[in-house]
Amino acid sequence: MRLAENVSGTRKAATEILQLCFEAKDWKLLNEQILNLSKKRGQLKQVISLVSSIELVEESKGVVRLEISFVFAVQSMVQQAMQYIDQTPDIETRIELIKTLNNVSAGKIYVEIERARLTRKLAKIKEDQGQIAEAADLMQEVAVETFGAMAKTEKIAFILEQVRLCLDRQDYVRAQILSRKINPRVFDADTKKDKKKPKEGENIVEEAPADIPSLLELKRIYYELMIRYYSHNNEYLEICRSYKAIYDIPSVKETPEQWIPVLRKICWFLVLAPHDPMQSSLLNATLEDKNLSEIPDFKMLLKQVVTMEVIQWTSLWNKYKDEFEKEKSMVGGSLGDKAGEDLKLRIIEHNILVVSKYYSRITLKRLAELLCLSIEEAEKHLSEMVVSKALIAKIDRPSGIVCFQVSKDSNEILNSWAVNLEKLLDLVEKSCHQIHKETMVHKAALRP
């Protein structure tokens, strides 16, 4: 069949040989036959027959194009043998069969998808055996982002599996590199739109297997992995944004049992995040959420942070301590080992910002009283905020005075004076106009 270039016959003969080996349960012979058949030089590994079927297709413009379908013997064998993997008698036989198929498919672009699926199966076996590092290394050998024929959801699922294994082995640098291969905008694509038919010359994209999650499920998995990554460095704002993305998934918003724990996490991480424009924007957007009324304590917490008033740490902690501890038993687990210390730090920073709004100059002693801290601690936190450029302040240590005014250069001072003079002259002009108007009205009233 091979020498006669009979495409269907060659394909059938190759698969039947494998089927006979499988029915005989001779796994060693099966592996040998797979290797033997893949090395037949005369069958043209990539293209068995240049034209197996030619169809004339008329298009709207009357252009006639030829559809050429290629049949790959190696591809048929690999696909056939992959069906036997789950029916192997033991793990050793299964691993041996997968390795054989990997060797056959290595370097062949027409079975790259099958090779990726085989690698994933082998990595799963390694992971079940506790060999996390080996599983992660196996998965990283395959760059699925370059596979044009693989379905988008299958690509994303494969990359997410790579990220998860890197996080499991605590390789956070590589996990970040792999996660950047996924553009978060891909999750916002409208899956209801009809798929466009591939144009001439384009790759035909295969359907994803049934066990691959949907795009929205993959979105949730992606952001849950990102939360694990950001939790390593206590990047509270990025964790909050990840929870916000999960919160916006329609299936989550439909059931209170799912969105309430997520919204609680959003509130906590907003408070824990350092003050900056992004945090302020998210804070105000969350306050406008109608669902926040279902958890009034957290709405009150966010309002306290937004309001420019000094917050008493002891009273706040006594009120929210139980809620803080309750997070350990909810979705996402605890807020982190340093969350309690960071919460206190954020409240202190908030109070310092409030004081800077109301005071241009204040003594260190009075500042420490307002913050409920010692003078040394108050000075330390104030200095850290100045270094991080969260606010502008100067401390006169000998006299113990803090100045929150921004130092201006001569040009700024002159410009401010010019603006003030302009405002003054406008007021004088308006006053003169009003006096003149009143005088004229008074004169008109005195005339007979």
Tab-separated table of C-alpha atoms in Angstrom:
chain	number	residue	atom	x	y	z
A	1	MET	CA	0.000	0.000	0.000
A	2	ARG	CA	2.810	2.369	0.864
A	3	LEU	CA	4.764	1.738	-2.319
A	4	ALA	CA	1.595	1.952	-4.427
A	5	GLU	CA	0.857	5.373	-2.828
A	6	ASN	CA	-2.587	4.183	-1.767
A	7	VAL	CA	-3.417	6.797	0.871
A	8	SER	CA	-6.467	5.269	2.512
A	9	GLY	CA	-4.966	1.778	2.362
A	10	THR	CA	-1.687	2.881	4.007
A	11	ARG	CA	-3.564	4.704	6.715
A	12	LYS	CA	-5.865	1.743	7.391
A	13	ALA	CA	-2.994	-0.767	7.408
A	14	ALA	CA	-0.974	1.286	9.926
A	15	THR	CA	-3.902	1.742	12.322
A	16	GLU	CA	-4.946	-1.922	12.008
A	17	ILE	CA	-1.443	-3.063	12.996
A	18	LEU	CA	-1.686	-0.955	16.158
A	19	GLN	CA	-5.217	-2.226	16.830
A	20	LEU	CA	-4.067	-5.851	16.630
A	21	CYS	CA	-1.213	-5.177	19.059
A	22	PHE	CA	-3.669	-3.471	21.434
A	23	GLU	CA	-6.191	-6.318	21.283
A	24	ALA	CA	-3.405	-8.769	22.025
A	25	LYS	CA	-2.390	-6.561	24.989
A	26	ASP	CA	1.207	-6.759	23.790
A	27	TRP	CA	2.312	-3.284	24.864
A	28	LYS	CA	5.987	-3.883	24.125
A	29	LEU	CA	5.190	-4.890	20.539
A	30	LEU	CA	2.861	-1.895	20.225
A	31	ASN	CA	5.698	0.494	21.121
A	32	GLU	CA	8.022	-1.274	18.666
A	33	GLN	CA	5.495	-1.089	15.830
A	34	ILE	CA	4.831	2.610	16.436
A	35	LEU	CA	8.574	3.321	16.141
A	36	ASN	CA	8.968	0.983	13.162
A	37	LEU	CA	6.047	2.411	11.158
A	38	SER	CA	7.121	5.989	11.809
A	39	LYS	CA	10.540	5.285	10.267
A	40	LYS	CA	9.269	4.100	6.873
A	41	ARG	CA	11.008	6.564	4.601
A	42	GLY	CA	8.994	5.779	1.507
A	43	GLN	CA	5.693	6.904	2.933
A	44	LEU	CA	6.647	10.608	3.109
A	45	LYS	CA	6.102	11.328	6.776
A	46	GLN	CA	4.503	14.705	6.261
A	47	VAL	CA	2.626	14.270	2.992
A	48	ILE	CA	1.676	10.734	2.009
A	49	SER	CA	-0.035	11.861	-1.150
A	50	LEU	CA	0.147	15.372	-2.529
A	51	VAL	CA	-3.440	15.291	-3.618
A	52	SER	CA	-5.786	12.858	-1.935
A	53	SER	CA	-8.906	14.621	-2.994
A	54	ILE	CA	-9.464	17.593	-5.242
A	55	GLU	CA	-12.702	19.475	-5.048
A	56	LEU	CA	-13.740	22.321	-7.274
A	57	VAL	CA	-15.393	25.066	-5.276
A	58	GLU	CA	-17.069	28.015	-6.933
A	59	GLU	CA	-16.922	31.239	-4.987
A	60	SER	CA	-19.102	34.337	-5.332
A	61	LYS	CA	-16.763	35.962	-7.859
A	62	GLY	CA	-16.667	32.838	-9.970
A	63	VAL	CA	-13.123	32.086	-8.871
A	64	VAL	CA	-12.349	28.399	-8.799
A	65	ARG	CA	-9.958	27.207	-6.165
A	66	LEU	CA	-8.612	23.766	-5.409
A	67	GLU	CA	-9.066	22.297	-1.949
A	68	ILE	CA	-6.245	19.903	-1.311
A	69	SER	CA	-6.584	17.602	1.702
A	70	PHE	CA	-3.458	15.963	3.041
A	71	VAL	CA	-3.447	12.734	4.973
A	72	PHE	CA	-0.667	12.003	7.451
A	73	ALA	CA	0.065	8.401	8.344
A	74	VAL	CA	2.113	9.334	11.407
A	75	GLN	CA	-0.673	11.611	12.625
A	76	SER	CA	-3.215	8.786	12.267
A	77	MET	CA	-0.987	6.400	14.211
A	78	VAL	CA	-0.358	8.868	17.038
A	79	GLN	CA	-4.063	9.681	17.342
A	80	GLN	CA	-4.941	5.974	17.320
A	81	ALA	CA	-2.327	5.119	19.972
A	82	MET	CA	-3.403	8.011	22.211
A	83	GLN	CA	-6.760	6.263	22.688
A	84	TYR	CA	-4.950	3.314	24.304
A	85	ILE	CA	-3.181	5.375	27.004
A	86	ASP	CA	-6.013	5.300	29.543
A	87	GLN	CA	-6.452	1.525	29.034
A	88	THR	CA	-2.882	0.560	29.960
A	89	PRO	CA	-2.609	-1.938	32.847
A	90	ASP	CA	-0.147	0.053	35.011
A	91	ILE	CA	1.667	3.379	35.337
A	92	GLU	CA	4.993	2.071	33.945
A	93	THR	CA	3.339	0.861	30.737
A	94	ARG	CA	1.451	4.139	30.414
A	95	ILE	CA	4.612	6.225	30.811
A	96	GLU	CA	6.465	4.020	28.292
A	97	LEU	CA	3.698	4.427	25.696
A	98	ILE	CA	3.556	8.198	26.198
A	99	LYS	CA	7.343	8.484	25.847
A	100	THR	CA	7.244	6.410	22.640
A	101	LEU	CA	4.564	8.667	21.152
A	102	ASN	CA	6.542	11.732	22.239
A	103	ASN	CA	9.626	10.440	20.449
A	104	VAL	CA	7.622	9.779	17.277
A	105	SER	CA	5.958	13.213	17.330
A	106	ALA	CA	9.109	15.167	18.216
A	107	GLY	CA	9.945	17.803	15.612
A	108	LYS	CA	6.832	17.135	13.494
A	109	ILE	CA	4.662	20.203	13.117
A	110	TYR	CA	1.609	18.203	11.986
A	111	VAL	CA	1.415	16.361	15.337
A	112	GLU	CA	2.426	19.271	17.592
A	113	ILE	CA	-1.018	19.397	19.225
A	114	GLU	CA	-0.914	15.668	19.986
A	115	ARG	CA	2.592	16.095	21.443
A	116	ALA	CA	1.345	18.904	23.720
A	117	ARG	CA	-1.515	16.733	24.983
A	118	LEU	CA	0.855	13.799	25.581
A	119	THR	CA	3.228	16.060	27.524
A	120	ARG	CA	0.347	17.253	29.675
A	121	LYS	CA	-0.666	13.659	30.448
A	122	LEU	CA	2.912	12.761	31.396
A	123	ALA	CA	3.224	15.877	33.584
A	124	LYS	CA	-0.005	14.924	35.389
A	125	ILE	CA	1.433	11.481	36.159
A	126	LYS	CA	4.661	13.046	37.474
A	127	GLU	CA	2.663	15.467	39.632
A	128	ASP	CA	0.579	12.625	41.101
A	129	GLN	CA	3.851	10.913	42.019
A	130	GLY	CA	4.945	14.060	43.882
A	131	GLN	CA	7.563	15.080	41.307
A	132	ILE	CA	6.415	18.706	40.916
A	133	ALA	CA	9.732	20.018	39.557
A	134	GLU	CA	9.916	17.328	36.849
A	135	ALA	CA	6.292	17.983	35.862
A	136	ALA	CA	6.950	21.733	35.593
A	137	ASP	CA	10.079	21.168	33.472
A	138	LEU	CA	8.154	18.863	31.115
A	139	MET	CA	5.375	21.408	30.613
A	140	GLN	CA	7.804	24.265	29.959
A	141	GLU	CA	9.333	22.392	27.025
A	142	VAL	CA	6.177	22.992	24.973
A	143	ALA	CA	5.467	26.505	23.620
A	144	VAL	CA	1.764	26.193	22.754
A	145	GLU	CA	1.436	29.920	21.982
A	146	THR	CA	3.076	29.182	18.596
A	147	PHE	CA	0.561	26.456	17.656
A	148	GLY	CA	-1.721	27.925	15.008
A	149	ALA	CA	-4.104	24.953	14.797
A	150	MET	CA	-4.727	24.612	18.548
A	151	ALA	CA	-7.974	26.022	19.946
A	152	LYS	CA	-7.647	29.253	21.939
A	153	THR	CA	-9.167	27.783	25.109
A	154	GLU	CA	-6.827	24.781	24.978
A	155	LYS	CA	-3.796	27.087	24.613
A	156	ILE	CA	-4.876	29.162	27.609
A	157	ALA	CA	-5.565	26.046	29.703
A	158	PHE	CA	-2.106	24.665	28.866
A	159	ILE	CA	-0.319	27.918	29.789
A	160	LEU	CA	-2.323	28.165	33.024
A	161	GLU	CA	-1.201	24.647	33.885
A	162	GLN	CA	2.408	25.742	33.317
A	163	VAL	CA	1.871	28.745	35.633
A	164	ARG	CA	0.249	26.586	38.327
A	165	LEU	CA	3.132	24.094	38.370
A	166	CYS	CA	5.661	26.948	38.603
A	167	LEU	CA	3.761	28.383	41.577
A	168	ASP	CA	3.632	24.929	43.194
A	169	ARG	CA	7.411	24.690	42.950
A	170	GLN	CA	7.695	28.336	44.135
A	171	ASP	CA	9.345	29.490	40.914
A	172	TYR	CA	7.677	32.916	40.953
A	173	VAL	CA	9.907	34.533	38.315
A	174	ARG	CA	9.097	31.918	35.678
A	175	ALA	CA	5.421	31.965	36.702
A	176	GLN	CA	5.281	35.688	35.963
A	177	ILE	CA	7.003	35.224	32.571
A	178	LEU	CA	4.541	32.483	31.581
A	179	SER	CA	1.491	34.445	32.789
A	180	ARG	CA	2.426	37.332	30.491
A	181	LYS	CA	1.813	35.069	27.501
A	182	ILE	CA	-1.904	35.470	28.221
A	183	ASN	CA	-3.478	38.826	27.424
A	184	PRO	CA	-6.323	39.414	29.949
A	185	ARG	CA	-8.365	41.039	27.163
A	186	VAL	CA	-8.812	37.615	25.561
A	187	PHE	CA	-11.267	36.718	28.357
A	188	ASP	CA	-13.543	39.615	27.388
A	189	ALA	CA	-14.037	38.299	23.834
A	190	ASP	CA	-17.626	37.593	22.870
A	191	THR	CA	-17.883	33.801	22.630
A	192	LYS	CA	-21.447	33.983	21.257
A	193	LYS	CA	-20.329	35.404	17.934
A	194	ASP	CA	-20.362	33.014	15.010
A	195	LYS	CA	-16.987	31.636	14.140
A	196	LYS	CA	-15.648	32.870	10.820
A	197	LYS	CA	-14.827	30.292	8.206
A	198	PRO	CA	-11.084	30.094	7.580
A	199	LYS	CA	-9.932	31.761	4.389
A	200	GLU	CA	-7.789	30.067	1.815
A	201	GLY	CA	-4.255	29.549	3.145
A	202	GLU	CA	-5.250	29.950	6.815
A	203	ASN	CA	-4.774	27.227	9.418
A	204	ILE	CA	-7.860	25.257	10.358
A	205	VAL	CA	-8.269	25.519	14.128
A	206	GLU	CA	-9.181	22.256	15.842
A	207	GLU	CA	-11.993	22.016	18.362
A	208	ALA	CA	-10.886	21.931	21.993
A	209	PRO	CA	-11.328	18.613	23.855
A	210	ALA	CA	-14.416	18.227	26.044
A	211	ASP	CA	-12.406	18.401	29.302
A	212	ILE	CA	-11.103	21.935	28.546
A	213	PRO	CA	-12.986	24.581	30.608
A	214	SER	CA	-14.908	27.417	28.971
A	215	LEU	CA	-13.364	30.861	28.487
A	216	LEU	CA	-15.088	32.340	31.576
A	217	GLU	CA	-13.974	29.399	33.734
A	218	LEU	CA	-10.429	29.881	32.452
A	219	LYS	CA	-10.707	33.575	33.377
A	220	ARG	CA	-11.450	32.650	36.972
A	221	ILE	CA	-8.580	30.123	37.068
A	222	TYR	CA	-6.206	32.742	35.599
A	223	TYR	CA	-7.021	35.379	38.211
A	224	GLU	CA	-6.921	32.851	41.059
A	225	LEU	CA	-3.374	31.957	39.978
A	226	MET	CA	-2.508	35.675	39.750
A	227	ILE	CA	-3.781	36.123	43.316
A	228	ARG	CA	-1.400	33.341	44.414
A	229	TYR	CA	1.474	35.074	42.627
A	230	TYR	CA	0.749	38.582	43.962
A	231	SER	CA	0.224	37.221	47.497
A	232	HIS	CA	3.877	36.146	47.516
A	233	ASN	CA	4.997	39.807	47.493
A	234	ASN	CA	1.926	41.211	49.296
A	235	GLU	CA	0.909	43.308	46.267
A	236	TYR	CA	-2.481	44.183	47.742
A	237	LEU	CA	-3.705	46.459	44.960
A	238	GLU	CA	-3.008	43.848	42.249
A	239	ILE	CA	-4.719	41.191	44.404
A	240	CYS	CA	-7.716	43.518	44.704
A	241	ARG	CA	-7.836	44.028	40.924
A	242	SER	CA	-7.726	40.261	40.407
A	243	TYR	CA	-10.657	39.750	42.791
A	244	LYS	CA	-12.487	42.578	40.995
A	245	ALA	CA	-12.070	40.708	37.689
A	246	ILE	CA	-13.480	37.530	39.294
A	247	TYR	CA	-16.335	39.574	40.776
A	248	ASP	CA	-17.266	40.843	37.280
A	249	ILE	CA	-17.755	37.302	35.900
A	250	PRO	CA	-21.530	36.930	35.214
A	251	SER	CA	-21.790	33.481	36.856
A	252	VAL	CA	-20.263	34.898	40.074
A	253	LYS	CA	-22.528	37.959	40.187
A	254	GLU	CA	-25.653	35.828	39.831
A	255	THR	CA	-25.310	34.027	43.184
A	256	PRO	CA	-24.795	35.881	46.502
A	257	GLU	CA	-22.985	32.830	47.923
A	258	GLN	CA	-20.202	33.480	45.408
A	259	TRP	CA	-19.988	37.266	45.146
A	260	ILE	CA	-20.270	38.161	48.852
A	261	PRO	CA	-16.927	36.491	49.840
A	262	VAL	CA	-15.260	38.011	46.766
A	263	LEU	CA	-16.615	41.497	47.538
A	264	ARG	CA	-15.404	41.163	51.136
A	265	LYS	CA	-11.913	40.381	49.830
A	266	ILE	CA	-12.067	43.409	47.507
A	267	CYS	CA	-12.902	45.684	50.455
A	268	TRP	CA	-10.136	44.279	52.653
A	269	PHE	CA	-7.435	44.534	50.000
A	270	LEU	CA	-8.542	48.067	49.064
A	271	VAL	CA	-7.964	49.120	52.653
A	272	LEU	CA	-4.653	47.226	52.800
A	273	ALA	CA	-3.343	48.755	49.548
A	274	PRO	CA	-1.110	51.859	49.828
A	275	HIS	CA	-2.762	55.148	48.929
A	276	ASP	CA	-2.350	56.101	45.269
A	277	PRO	CA	-4.594	57.274	42.373
A	278	MET	CA	-5.459	53.722	41.246
A	279	GLN	CA	-6.408	52.692	44.788
A	280	SER	CA	-8.508	55.837	45.226
A	281	SER	CA	-10.321	55.228	41.935
A	282	LEU	CA	-11.114	51.598	42.812
A	283	LEU	CA	-12.229	52.637	46.291
A	284	ASN	CA	-14.767	55.153	44.961
A	285	ALA	CA	-15.987	52.727	42.280
A	286	THR	CA	-16.545	50.003	44.896
A	287	LEU	CA	-18.467	52.390	47.155
A	288	GLU	CA	-20.914	53.007	44.311
A	289	ASP	CA	-21.618	49.265	43.976
A	290	LYS	CA	-25.208	48.526	45.050
A	291	ASN	CA	-24.263	45.063	46.313
A	292	LEU	CA	-22.119	46.687	49.019
A	293	SER	CA	-25.313	47.471	50.951
A	294	GLU	CA	-25.621	43.707	51.597
A	295	ILE	CA	-22.494	43.892	53.775
A	296	PRO	CA	-23.015	47.199	55.675
A	297	ASP	CA	-19.969	46.772	57.944
A	298	PHE	CA	-17.635	46.813	54.955
A	299	LYS	CA	-19.442	49.765	53.419
A	300	MET	CA	-18.835	51.630	56.670
A	301	LEU	CA	-15.172	50.592	56.616
A	302	LEU	CA	-14.645	51.997	53.110
A	303	LYS	CA	-16.494	55.211	54.017
A	304	GLN	CA	-14.184	55.685	56.987
A	305	VAL	CA	-11.147	55.347	54.730
A	306	VAL	CA	-12.569	57.782	52.154
A	307	THR	CA	-13.650	60.389	54.747
A	308	MET	CA	-10.855	62.797	55.649
A	309	GLU	CA	-11.122	62.246	59.387
A	310	VAL	CA	-8.746	60.666	61.893
A	311	ILE	CA	-9.526	56.972	62.526
A	312	GLN	CA	-8.940	55.524	65.993
A	313	TRP	CA	-7.059	52.267	65.449
A	314	THR	CA	-8.148	50.538	68.664
A	315	SER	CA	-11.872	51.110	68.081
A	316	LEU	CA	-11.563	50.073	64.412
A	317	TRP	CA	-9.684	46.866	65.268
A	318	ASN	CA	-12.124	45.919	68.038
A	319	LYS	CA	-15.018	46.314	65.586
A	320	TYR	CA	-13.512	44.421	62.640
A	321	LYS	CA	-11.246	41.881	64.360
A	322	ASP	CA	-13.831	39.083	64.136
A	323	GLU	CA	-14.508	39.827	60.450
A	324	PHE	CA	-10.764	39.832	59.820
A	325	GLU	CA	-10.334	36.403	61.419
A	326	LYS	CA	-13.413	35.051	59.593
A	327	GLU	CA	-11.662	35.500	56.226
A	328	LYS	CA	-9.476	32.443	56.943
A	329	SER	CA	-12.486	30.141	56.530
A	330	MET	CA	-13.835	31.886	53.393
A	331	VAL	CA	-12.970	31.789	49.667
A	332	GLY	CA	-9.329	32.706	49.077
A	333	GLY	CA	-8.232	31.966	52.643
A	334	SER	CA	-6.538	34.408	55.005
A	335	LEU	CA	-5.470	37.876	53.931
A	336	GLY	CA	-1.791	37.099	54.510
A	337	ASP	CA	0.699	36.796	57.345
A	338	LYS	CA	1.459	40.522	57.443
A	339	ALA	CA	-2.109	41.708	56.778
A	340	GLY	CA	-2.779	42.699	60.415
A	341	GLU	CA	0.411	44.784	60.655
A	342	ASP	CA	-0.183	46.330	57.227
A	343	LEU	CA	-3.756	47.250	58.142
A	344	LYS	CA	-2.506	49.212	61.153
A	345	LEU	CA	0.155	50.855	58.977
A	346	ARG	CA	-2.464	51.947	56.401
A	347	ILE	CA	-4.621	53.492	59.122
A	348	ILE	CA	-1.593	55.429	60.412
A	349	GLU	CA	-0.795	56.617	56.871
A	350	HIS	CA	-4.421	57.663	56.400
A	351	ASN	CA	-4.337	59.649	59.631
A	352	ILE	CA	-1.091	61.404	58.624
A	353	LEU	CA	-2.655	62.397	55.280
A	354	VAL	CA	-5.705	63.756	57.139
A	355	VAL	CA	-3.482	65.833	59.454
A	356	SER	CA	-1.542	67.188	56.449
A	357	LYS	CA	-4.835	68.399	54.917
A	358	TYR	CA	-5.893	70.354	58.011
A	359	TYR	CA	-2.525	71.579	59.323
A	360	SER	CA	0.226	73.513	57.597
A	361	ARG	CA	2.414	73.281	60.731
A	362	ILE	CA	2.069	71.036	63.753
A	363	THR	CA	4.274	69.958	66.652
A	364	LEU	CA	5.525	66.385	66.738
A	365	LYS	CA	3.988	65.939	70.168
A	366	ARG	CA	0.512	66.904	68.964
A	367	LEU	CA	0.925	64.748	65.820
A	368	ALA	CA	1.838	61.736	67.986
A	369	GLU	CA	-1.272	62.355	70.144
A	370	LEU	CA	-3.538	62.419	67.088
A	371	LEU	CA	-1.974	59.212	65.753
A	372	CYS	CA	-2.036	57.484	69.162
A	373	LEU	CA	1.697	56.765	68.827
A	374	SER	CA	4.917	57.706	70.550
A	375	ILE	CA	6.890	60.660	69.143
A	376	GLU	CA	9.572	58.316	67.772
A	377	GLU	CA	7.007	56.115	65.969
A	378	ALA	CA	5.148	59.123	64.573
A	379	GLU	CA	8.413	60.564	63.230
A	380	LYS	CA	9.364	57.181	61.716
A	381	HIS	CA	6.057	56.727	59.851
A	382	LEU	CA	6.074	60.341	58.667
A	383	SER	CA	9.634	59.961	57.348
A	384	GLU	CA	8.713	56.758	55.469
A	385	MET	CA	5.794	58.501	53.775
A	386	VAL	CA	8.009	61.429	52.748
A	387	VAL	CA	10.620	59.032	51.317
A	388	SER	CA	7.926	57.156	49.341
A	389	LYS	CA	6.637	60.558	48.086
A	390	ALA	CA	3.163	59.950	49.490
A	391	LEU	CA	3.246	63.506	50.904
A	392	ILE	CA	5.566	66.497	51.256
A	393	ALA	CA	6.730	67.473	54.743
A	394	LYS	CA	9.752	68.819	56.632
A	395	ILE	CA	10.629	68.123	60.263
A	396	ASP	CA	12.399	70.705	62.396
A	397	ARG	CA	13.741	68.290	65.021
A	398	PRO	CA	15.316	70.837	67.433
A	399	SER	CA	12.038	72.753	67.731
A	400	GLY	CA	9.895	69.614	67.191
A	401	ILE	CA	7.734	71.128	64.436
A	402	VAL	CA	6.464	69.445	61.261
A	403	CYS	CA	5.759	71.674	58.255
A	404	PHE	CA	3.460	70.312	55.538
A	405	GLN	CA	3.725	73.362	53.271
A	406	VAL	CA	5.324	72.908	49.868
A	407	SER	CA	8.428	75.040	49.410
A	408	LYS	CA	8.023	77.374	46.432
A	409	ASP	CA	10.700	78.980	44.309
A	410	SER	CA	10.771	82.709	43.534
A	411	ASN	CA	8.936	82.363	40.211
A	412	GLU	CA	6.016	80.502	41.802
A	413	ILE	CA	5.764	83.110	44.569
A	414	LEU	CA	5.755	85.981	42.055
A	415	ASN	CA	3.135	84.210	39.941
A	416	SER	CA	0.910	83.683	42.971
A	417	TRP	CA	1.269	87.352	43.873
A	418	ALA	CA	0.348	88.365	40.318
A	419	VAL	CA	-2.753	86.155	40.442
A	420	ASN	CA	-3.727	87.593	43.823
A	421	LEU	CA	-3.299	91.162	42.562
A	422	GLU	CA	-5.433	90.370	39.528
A	423	LYS	CA	-8.175	88.986	41.762
A	424	LEU	CA	-7.932	92.054	44.015
A	425	LEU	CA	-8.283	94.463	41.075
A	426	ASP	CA	-11.308	92.497	39.808
A	427	LEU	CA	-12.936	92.840	43.221
A	428	VAL	CA	-12.179	96.577	43.342
A	429	GLU	CA	-13.658	97.037	39.857
A	430	LYS	CA	-16.807	95.113	40.778
A	431	SER	CA	-17.154	97.097	44.020
A	432	CYS	CA	-16.817	100.420	42.169
A	433	HIS	CA	-19.421	99.283	39.676
A	434	GLN	CA	-21.849	98.350	42.458
A	435	ILE	CA	-21.242	101.675	44.304
A	436	HIS	CA	-21.778	103.646	41.082
A	437	LYS	CA	-24.967	101.679	40.384
A	438	GLU	CA	-26.340	102.311	43.892
A	439	THR	CA	-25.499	106.025	43.613
A	440	MET	CA	-27.352	106.371	40.312
A	441	VAL	CA	-30.411	104.545	41.693
A	442	HIS	CA	-30.368	106.780	44.804
A	443	LYS	CA	-30.117	109.965	42.689
A	444	ALA	CA	-32.977	108.816	40.483
A	445	ALA	CA	-35.149	108.214	43.557
A	446	LEU	CA	-34.451	111.749	44.933
A	447	ARG	CA	-35.524	113.515	41.725
A	448	PRO	CA	-39.087	115.071	41.833
